């Protein structure tokens, strides 16, 4: 029984080391995706939209022209 537990521990450690050393390469590949768009939050409704589709006014972003005209939503609860 002790041998079985020893081998299970050795295999688990090997799998853990393999995943640990394999994952940094995958993280670097994901970080350098050229198609990833920068997202911004609408100051009126809070929806996240790609920056190239958003409208900007005084360092605030809006998702539509109507929200741009209405301005930022005041927080009253």
mmCIF file of C-alpha atoms in Angstrom:
data_model
loop_
_atom_site.group_PDB
_atom_site.id
_atom_site.type_symbol
_atom_site.label_atom_id
_atom_site.label_comp_id
_atom_site.label_asym_id
_atom_site.label_seq_id
_atom_site.Cartn_x
_atom_site.Cartn_y
_atom_site.Cartn_z
ATOM 1 C CA UNK A 1 0.000 0.000 0.000
ATOM 2 C CA UNK A 2 2.858 2.378 0.814
ATOM 3 C CA UNK A 3 4.438 1.774 -2.600
ATOM 4 C CA UNK A 4 1.178 2.641 -4.329
ATOM 5 C CA UNK A 5 0.916 5.943 -2.451
ATOM 6 C CA UNK A 6 4.555 6.696 -3.255
ATOM 7 C CA UNK A 7 4.014 6.191 -6.990
ATOM 8 C CA UNK A 8 0.809 8.247 -6.969
ATOM 9 C CA UNK A 9 2.718 11.098 -5.288
ATOM 10 C CA UNK A 10 5.575 10.837 -7.822
ATOM 11 C CA UNK A 11 3.180 10.904 -10.790
ATOM 12 C CA UNK A 12 1.202 13.817 -9.320
ATOM 13 C CA UNK A 13 4.430 15.804 -8.778
ATOM 14 C CA UNK A 14 5.562 15.077 -12.342
ATOM 15 C CA UNK A 15 2.247 16.272 -13.774
ATOM 16 C CA UNK A 16 2.374 19.408 -11.609
ATOM 17 C CA UNK A 17 5.925 20.258 -12.753
ATOM 18 C CA UNK A 18 5.022 19.611 -16.390
ATOM 19 C CA UNK A 19 2.024 21.969 -16.214
ATOM 20 C CA UNK A 20 4.022 24.608 -14.324
ATOM 21 C CA UNK A 21 6.787 24.773 -16.923
ATOM 22 C CA UNK A 22 4.433 24.450 -19.884
ATOM 23 C CA UNK A 23 2.086 27.311 -18.956
ATOM 24 C CA UNK A 24 4.455 30.370 -19.220
ATOM 25 C CA UNK A 25 4.814 29.846 -22.977
ATOM 26 C CA UNK A 26 1.045 29.718 -23.379
ATOM 27 C CA UNK A 27 0.624 32.918 -21.334
ATOM 28 C CA UNK A 28 3.126 34.797 -23.510
ATOM 29 C CA UNK A 29 1.338 33.697 -26.660
ATOM 30 C CA UNK A 30 -2.034 34.906 -25.345
ATOM 31 C CA UNK A 31 -0.626 38.254 -24.197
ATOM 32 C CA UNK A 32 0.663 39.132 -27.643
ATOM 33 C CA UNK A 33 -2.580 38.596 -29.567
ATOM 34 C CA UNK A 34 -2.680 41.233 -32.301
ATOM 35 C CA UNK A 35 -6.477 41.041 -32.675
ATOM 36 C CA UNK A 36 -7.276 41.933 -29.059
ATOM 37 C CA UNK A 37 -9.180 45.221 -28.929
ATOM 38 C CA UNK A 38 -8.948 47.685 -26.058
ATOM 39 C CA UNK A 39 -12.319 47.895 -24.274
ATOM 40 C CA UNK A 40 -13.731 51.032 -22.647
ATOM 41 C CA UNK A 41 -16.756 51.530 -20.399
ATOM 42 C CA UNK A 42 -19.674 53.775 -21.317
ATOM 43 C CA UNK A 43 -19.943 56.612 -18.781
ATOM 44 C CA UNK A 44 -23.742 56.560 -19.059
ATOM 45 C CA UNK A 45 -24.832 52.908 -19.017
ATOM 46 C CA UNK A 46 -21.648 51.042 -18.079
ATOM 47 C CA UNK A 47 -21.541 48.780 -21.128
ATOM 48 C CA UNK A 48 -18.054 47.832 -22.339
ATOM 49 C CA UNK A 49 -17.403 48.486 -26.029
ATOM 50 C CA UNK A 50 -14.278 48.363 -28.197
ATOM 51 C CA UNK A 51 -12.437 51.675 -28.109
ATOM 52 C CA UNK A 52 -12.492 52.014 -31.893
ATOM 53 C CA UNK A 53 -16.335 51.974 -31.821
ATOM 54 C CA UNK A 54 -16.774 54.196 -28.746
ATOM 55 C CA UNK A 55 -17.332 57.947 -28.772
ATOM 56 C CA UNK A 56 -15.134 60.156 -26.591
ATOM 57 C CA UNK A 57 -15.911 63.448 -24.880
ATOM 58 C CA UNK A 58 -13.740 65.060 -22.161
ATOM 59 C CA UNK A 59 -11.867 61.849 -21.326
ATOM 60 C CA UNK A 60 -15.107 59.855 -20.993
ATOM 61 C CA UNK A 61 -16.310 57.136 -23.353
ATOM 62 C CA UNK A 62 -19.848 56.489 -24.603
ATOM 63 C CA UNK A 63 -21.362 53.576 -26.515
ATOM 64 C CA UNK A 64 -23.844 55.594 -28.633
ATOM 65 C CA UNK A 65 -24.489 59.161 -29.755
ATOM 66 C CA UNK A 66 -27.611 59.292 -27.552
ATOM 67 C CA UNK A 67 -25.606 58.450 -24.439
ATOM 68 C CA UNK A 68 -22.972 61.001 -25.453
ATOM 69 C CA UNK A 69 -25.650 63.698 -25.611
ATOM 70 C CA UNK A 70 -27.178 62.625 -22.271
ATOM 71 C CA UNK A 71 -23.802 62.700 -20.536
ATOM 72 C CA UNK A 72 -22.581 60.643 -17.623
ATOM 73 C CA UNK A 73 -25.214 59.044 -15.458
ATOM 74 C CA UNK A 74 -25.386 60.403 -11.920
ATOM 75 C CA UNK A 75 -25.237 57.800 -9.175
ATOM 76 C CA UNK A 76 -28.357 58.266 -7.019
ATOM 77 C CA UNK A 77 -29.640 55.299 -5.035
#
